[in-house]
XYZ file of N, CA and C in Angstrom:
450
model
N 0.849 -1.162 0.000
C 0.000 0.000 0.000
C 0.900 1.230 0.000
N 0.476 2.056 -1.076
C 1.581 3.228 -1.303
C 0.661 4.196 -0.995
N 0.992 5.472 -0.085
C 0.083 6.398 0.766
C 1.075 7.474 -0.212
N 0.783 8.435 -0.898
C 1.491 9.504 -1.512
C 0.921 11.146 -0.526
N 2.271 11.654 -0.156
C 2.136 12.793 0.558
C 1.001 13.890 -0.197
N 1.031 14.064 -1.530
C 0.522 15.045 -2.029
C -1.401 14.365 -1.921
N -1.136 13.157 -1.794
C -2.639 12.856 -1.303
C -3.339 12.831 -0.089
N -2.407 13.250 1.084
C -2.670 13.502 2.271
C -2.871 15.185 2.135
N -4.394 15.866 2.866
C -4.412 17.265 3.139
C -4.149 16.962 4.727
N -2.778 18.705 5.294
C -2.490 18.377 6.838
C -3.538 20.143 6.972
N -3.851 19.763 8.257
C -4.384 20.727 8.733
C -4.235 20.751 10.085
N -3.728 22.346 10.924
C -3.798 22.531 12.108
C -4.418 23.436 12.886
N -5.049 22.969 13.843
C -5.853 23.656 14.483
C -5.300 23.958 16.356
N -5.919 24.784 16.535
C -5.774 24.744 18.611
C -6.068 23.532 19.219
N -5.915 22.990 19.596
C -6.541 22.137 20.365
C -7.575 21.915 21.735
N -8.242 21.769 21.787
C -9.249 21.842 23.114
C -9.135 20.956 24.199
N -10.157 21.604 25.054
C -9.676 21.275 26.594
C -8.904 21.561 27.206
N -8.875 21.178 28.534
C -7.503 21.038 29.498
C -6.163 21.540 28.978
N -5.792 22.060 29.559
C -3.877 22.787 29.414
C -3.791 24.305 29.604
N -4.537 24.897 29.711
C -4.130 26.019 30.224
C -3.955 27.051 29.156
N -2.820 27.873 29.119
C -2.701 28.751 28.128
C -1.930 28.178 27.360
N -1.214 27.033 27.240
C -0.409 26.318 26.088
C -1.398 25.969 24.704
N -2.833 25.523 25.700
C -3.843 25.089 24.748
C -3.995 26.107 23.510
N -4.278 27.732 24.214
C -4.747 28.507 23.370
C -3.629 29.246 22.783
N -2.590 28.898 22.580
C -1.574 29.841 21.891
C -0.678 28.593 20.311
N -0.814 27.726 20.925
C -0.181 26.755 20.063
C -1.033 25.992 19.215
N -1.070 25.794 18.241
C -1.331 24.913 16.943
C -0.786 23.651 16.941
N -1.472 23.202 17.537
C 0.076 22.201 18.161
C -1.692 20.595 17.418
N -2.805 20.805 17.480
C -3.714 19.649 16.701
C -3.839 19.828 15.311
N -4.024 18.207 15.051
C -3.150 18.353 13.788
C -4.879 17.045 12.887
N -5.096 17.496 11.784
C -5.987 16.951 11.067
C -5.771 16.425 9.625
N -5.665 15.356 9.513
C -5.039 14.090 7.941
C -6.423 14.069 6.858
N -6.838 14.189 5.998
C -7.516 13.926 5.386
C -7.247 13.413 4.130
N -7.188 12.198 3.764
C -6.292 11.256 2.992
C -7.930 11.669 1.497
N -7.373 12.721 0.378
C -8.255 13.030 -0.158
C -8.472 11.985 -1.219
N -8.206 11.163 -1.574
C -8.669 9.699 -2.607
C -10.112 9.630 -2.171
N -9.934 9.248 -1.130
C -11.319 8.412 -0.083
C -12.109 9.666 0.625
N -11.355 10.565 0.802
C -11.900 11.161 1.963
C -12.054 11.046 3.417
N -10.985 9.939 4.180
C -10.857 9.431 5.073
C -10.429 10.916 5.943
N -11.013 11.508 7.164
C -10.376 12.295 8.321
C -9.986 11.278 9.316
N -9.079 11.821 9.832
C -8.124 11.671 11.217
C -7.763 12.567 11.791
N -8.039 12.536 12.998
C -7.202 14.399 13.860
C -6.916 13.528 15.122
N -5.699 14.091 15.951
C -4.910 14.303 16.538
C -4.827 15.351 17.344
N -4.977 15.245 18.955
C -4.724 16.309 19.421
C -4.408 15.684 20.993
N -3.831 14.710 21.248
C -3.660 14.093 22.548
C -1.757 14.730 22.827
N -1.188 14.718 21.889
C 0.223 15.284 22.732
C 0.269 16.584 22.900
N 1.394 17.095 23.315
C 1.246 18.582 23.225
C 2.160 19.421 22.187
N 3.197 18.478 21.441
C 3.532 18.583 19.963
C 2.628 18.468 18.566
N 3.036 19.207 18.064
C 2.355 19.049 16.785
C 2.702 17.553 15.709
N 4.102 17.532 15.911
C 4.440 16.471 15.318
C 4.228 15.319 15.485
N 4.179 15.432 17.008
C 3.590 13.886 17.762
C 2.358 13.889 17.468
N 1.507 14.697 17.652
C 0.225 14.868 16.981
C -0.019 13.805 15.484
N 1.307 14.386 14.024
C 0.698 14.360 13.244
C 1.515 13.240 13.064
N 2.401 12.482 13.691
C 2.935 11.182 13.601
C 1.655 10.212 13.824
N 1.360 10.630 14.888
C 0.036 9.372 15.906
C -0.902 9.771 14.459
N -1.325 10.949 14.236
C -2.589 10.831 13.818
C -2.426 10.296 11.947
N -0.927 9.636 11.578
C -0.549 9.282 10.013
C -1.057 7.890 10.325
N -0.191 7.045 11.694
C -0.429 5.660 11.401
C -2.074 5.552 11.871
N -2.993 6.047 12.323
C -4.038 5.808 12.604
C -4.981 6.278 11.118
N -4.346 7.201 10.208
C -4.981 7.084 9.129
C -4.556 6.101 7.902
N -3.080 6.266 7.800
C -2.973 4.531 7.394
C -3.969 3.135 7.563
N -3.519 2.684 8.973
C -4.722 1.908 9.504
C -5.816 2.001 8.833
N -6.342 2.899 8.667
C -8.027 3.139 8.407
C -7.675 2.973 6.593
N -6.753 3.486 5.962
C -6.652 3.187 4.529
C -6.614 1.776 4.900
N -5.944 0.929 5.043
C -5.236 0.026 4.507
C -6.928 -0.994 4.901
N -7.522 -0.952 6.280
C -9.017 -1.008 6.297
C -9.734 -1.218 5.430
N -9.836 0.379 4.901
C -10.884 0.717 3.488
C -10.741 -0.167 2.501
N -9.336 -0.524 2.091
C -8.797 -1.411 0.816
C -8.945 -2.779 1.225
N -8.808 -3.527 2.135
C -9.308 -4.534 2.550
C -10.929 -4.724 2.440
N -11.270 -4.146 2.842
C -12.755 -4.127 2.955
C -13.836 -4.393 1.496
N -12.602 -3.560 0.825
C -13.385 -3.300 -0.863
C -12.848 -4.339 -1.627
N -11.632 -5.128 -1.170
C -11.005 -6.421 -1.725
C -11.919 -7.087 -1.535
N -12.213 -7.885 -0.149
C -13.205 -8.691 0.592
C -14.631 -8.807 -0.377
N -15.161 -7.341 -0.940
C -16.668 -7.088 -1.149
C -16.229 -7.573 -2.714
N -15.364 -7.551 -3.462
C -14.980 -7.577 -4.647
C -14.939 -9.100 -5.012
N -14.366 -9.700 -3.900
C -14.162 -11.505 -3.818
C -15.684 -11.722 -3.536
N -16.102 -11.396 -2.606
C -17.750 -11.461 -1.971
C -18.670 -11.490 -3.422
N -18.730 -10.672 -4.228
C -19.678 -10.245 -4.976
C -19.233 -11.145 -6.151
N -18.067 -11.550 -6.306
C -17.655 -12.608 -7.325
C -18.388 -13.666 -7.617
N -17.874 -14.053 -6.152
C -18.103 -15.706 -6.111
C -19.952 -15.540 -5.572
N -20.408 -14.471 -5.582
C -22.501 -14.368 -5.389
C -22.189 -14.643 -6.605
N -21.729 -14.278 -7.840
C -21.937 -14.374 -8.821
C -22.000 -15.804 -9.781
N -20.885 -16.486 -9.196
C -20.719 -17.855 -9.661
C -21.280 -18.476 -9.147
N -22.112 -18.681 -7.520
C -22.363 -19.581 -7.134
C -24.134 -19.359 -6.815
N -24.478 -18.308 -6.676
C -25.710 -17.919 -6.797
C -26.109 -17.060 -5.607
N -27.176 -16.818 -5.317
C -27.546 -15.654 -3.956
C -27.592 -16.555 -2.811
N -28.468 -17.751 -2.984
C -28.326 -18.763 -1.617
C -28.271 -20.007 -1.767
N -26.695 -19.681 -1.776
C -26.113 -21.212 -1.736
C -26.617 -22.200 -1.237
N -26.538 -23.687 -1.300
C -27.181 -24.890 -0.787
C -28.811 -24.725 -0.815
N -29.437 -23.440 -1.178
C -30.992 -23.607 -1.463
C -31.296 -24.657 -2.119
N -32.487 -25.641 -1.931
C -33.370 -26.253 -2.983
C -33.396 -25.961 -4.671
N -33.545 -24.131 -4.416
C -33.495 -23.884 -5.936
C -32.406 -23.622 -6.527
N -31.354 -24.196 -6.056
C -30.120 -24.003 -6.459
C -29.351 -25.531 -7.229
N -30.429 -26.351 -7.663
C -30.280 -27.914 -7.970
C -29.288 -28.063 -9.112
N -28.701 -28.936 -9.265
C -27.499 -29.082 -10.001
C -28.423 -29.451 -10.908
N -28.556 -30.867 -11.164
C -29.073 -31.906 -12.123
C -30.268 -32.704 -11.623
N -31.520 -32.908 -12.544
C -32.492 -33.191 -11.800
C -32.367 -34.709 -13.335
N -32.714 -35.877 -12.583
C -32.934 -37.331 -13.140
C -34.778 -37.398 -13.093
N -34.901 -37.521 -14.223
C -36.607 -37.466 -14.534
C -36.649 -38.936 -14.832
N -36.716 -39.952 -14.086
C -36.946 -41.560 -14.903
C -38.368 -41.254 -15.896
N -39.633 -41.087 -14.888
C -40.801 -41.181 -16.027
C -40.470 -40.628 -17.132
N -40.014 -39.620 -17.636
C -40.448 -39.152 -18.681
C -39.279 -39.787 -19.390
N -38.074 -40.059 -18.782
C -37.162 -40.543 -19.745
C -36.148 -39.460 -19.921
N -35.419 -38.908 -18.743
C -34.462 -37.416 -19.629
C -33.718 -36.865 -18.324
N -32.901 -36.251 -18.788
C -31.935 -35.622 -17.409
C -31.962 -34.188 -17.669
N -32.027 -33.126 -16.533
C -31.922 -31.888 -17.077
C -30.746 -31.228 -16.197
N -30.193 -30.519 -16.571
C -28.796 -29.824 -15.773
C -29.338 -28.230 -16.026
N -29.413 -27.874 -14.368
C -29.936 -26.646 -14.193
C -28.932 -25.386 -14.314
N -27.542 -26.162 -14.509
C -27.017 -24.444 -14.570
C -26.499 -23.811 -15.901
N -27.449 -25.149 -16.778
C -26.706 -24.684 -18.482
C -28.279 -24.806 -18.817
N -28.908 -25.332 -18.050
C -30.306 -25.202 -18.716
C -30.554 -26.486 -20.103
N -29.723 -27.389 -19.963
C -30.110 -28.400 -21.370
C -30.322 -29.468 -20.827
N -31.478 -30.642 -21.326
C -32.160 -31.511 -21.128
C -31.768 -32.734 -22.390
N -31.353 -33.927 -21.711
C -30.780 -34.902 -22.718
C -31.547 -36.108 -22.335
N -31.600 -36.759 -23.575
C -32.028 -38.112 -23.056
C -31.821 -38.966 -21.791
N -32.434 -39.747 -21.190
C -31.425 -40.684 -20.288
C -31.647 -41.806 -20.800
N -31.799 -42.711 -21.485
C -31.434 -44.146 -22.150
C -30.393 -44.040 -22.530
N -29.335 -43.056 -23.373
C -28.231 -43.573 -24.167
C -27.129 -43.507 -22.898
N -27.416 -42.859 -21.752
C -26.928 -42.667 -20.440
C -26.966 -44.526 -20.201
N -27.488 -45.219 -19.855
C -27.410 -46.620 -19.596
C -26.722 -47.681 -20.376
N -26.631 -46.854 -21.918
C -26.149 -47.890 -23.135
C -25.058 -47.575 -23.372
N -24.370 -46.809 -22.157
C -22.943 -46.820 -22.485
C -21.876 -45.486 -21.905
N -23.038 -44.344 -21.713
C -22.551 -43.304 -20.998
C -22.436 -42.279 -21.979
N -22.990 -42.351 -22.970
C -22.746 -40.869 -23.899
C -23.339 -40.231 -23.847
N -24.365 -39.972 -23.151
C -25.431 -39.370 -23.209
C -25.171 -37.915 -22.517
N -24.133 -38.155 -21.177
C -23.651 -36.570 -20.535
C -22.981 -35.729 -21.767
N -22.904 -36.302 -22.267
C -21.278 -35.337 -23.662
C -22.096 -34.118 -23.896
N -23.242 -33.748 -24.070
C -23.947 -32.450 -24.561
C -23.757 -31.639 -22.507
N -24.174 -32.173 -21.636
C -23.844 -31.298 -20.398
C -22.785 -31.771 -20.478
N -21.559 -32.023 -20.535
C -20.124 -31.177 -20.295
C -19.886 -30.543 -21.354
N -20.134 -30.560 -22.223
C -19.557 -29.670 -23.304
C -20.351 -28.214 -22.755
N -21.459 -27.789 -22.280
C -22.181 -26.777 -21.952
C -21.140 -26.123 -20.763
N -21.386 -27.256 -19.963
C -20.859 -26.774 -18.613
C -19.084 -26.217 -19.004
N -18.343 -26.678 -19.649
C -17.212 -26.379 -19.962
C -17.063 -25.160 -20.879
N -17.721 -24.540 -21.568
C -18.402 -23.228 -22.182
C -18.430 -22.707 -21.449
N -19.484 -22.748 -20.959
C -19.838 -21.558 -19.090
C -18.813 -21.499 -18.288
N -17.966 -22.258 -18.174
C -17.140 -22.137 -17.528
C -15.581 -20.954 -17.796
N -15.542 -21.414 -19.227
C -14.396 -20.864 -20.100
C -14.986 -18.940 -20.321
N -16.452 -19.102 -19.849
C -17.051 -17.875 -20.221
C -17.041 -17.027 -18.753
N -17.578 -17.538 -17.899
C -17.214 -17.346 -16.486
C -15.924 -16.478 -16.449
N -14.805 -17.533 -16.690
C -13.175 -17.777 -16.013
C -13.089 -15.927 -17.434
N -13.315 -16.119 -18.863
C -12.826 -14.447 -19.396
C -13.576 -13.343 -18.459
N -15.049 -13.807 -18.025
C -15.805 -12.191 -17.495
C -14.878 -12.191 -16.193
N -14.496 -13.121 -15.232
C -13.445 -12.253 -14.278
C -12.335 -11.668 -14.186
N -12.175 -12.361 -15.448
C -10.442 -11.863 -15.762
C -10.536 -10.307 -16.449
N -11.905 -9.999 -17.094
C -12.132 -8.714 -17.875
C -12.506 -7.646 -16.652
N -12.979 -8.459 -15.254
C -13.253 -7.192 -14.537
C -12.055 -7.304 -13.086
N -11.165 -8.492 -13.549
C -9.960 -7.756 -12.868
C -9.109 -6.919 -13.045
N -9.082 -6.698 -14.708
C -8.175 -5.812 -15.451
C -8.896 -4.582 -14.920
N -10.102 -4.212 -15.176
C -10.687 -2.949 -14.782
C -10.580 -2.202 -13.544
């Protein structure tokens, strides 16, 4: 994580409360506003300014490095809603449904319906669902790769 100075605004102010007349003569609180995000941080517990604006960098760091985590997390989060559906392990979330009466298999996440007899006479009958499912897949695997570049 690279924090660039010219993207930090510093600002100083008096500080309040307690101290006497040191309080009201010195500029000594100190305010970070990391302008990318808009993240504030202020500082006003030492009675230096610098200590001020030391304490109050790594506590806005912290809070960047936070923010970017957070939006990683929601980025992986919203991915994999995407691949795997809104509620996982639901009922309506069925892989492959085996219809004996009617005679046919249907695979719910490509949506195609194949015989099931040639399924018994030898096993060829899946070749139309993997070939689907391996499509969707290859189609899947470019749309994340197109919105990681972005």
């Amino acid at each position: 994580m690279e924090v660039l100075d010219r993207d930090i605004k510093v600002e100083t102010f008096r500080a309040g409360g307690p101290g006497a007349q040191h309080v009201n003569k010195t500029d000594s609180a100190v305010r970070l506003t990391y302008i990318p995000t808009g993240i504030t941080v202020s500082s006003q517990n030492q009675r230096s300014q610098q200590q001020n604006k030391a304490s109050a960098m790594k506590v806005l760091l912290a809070r960047i490095a936070d923010a970017q985590r957070q939006q990683q997390e929601q980025a992986t989060s919203d991915a994999r809603r995407r691949l795997i559906g809104e509620t996982p392990g639901a009922r309506s979330d069925r892989i492959r449904t085996y219809n004996f009466p009617q005679g046919r298999v249907t695979d719910h996440r490509v949506k195609i319906s194949v015989p099931l007899a040639p399924m018994f006479e030898g096993g060829e009958g899946l070749e139309p669902i993997i070939e689907a499912l391996q499509a969707r897949y290859r189609a899947d695997r470019v749309l994340l790769a197109g919105e990681e570049l972005s």
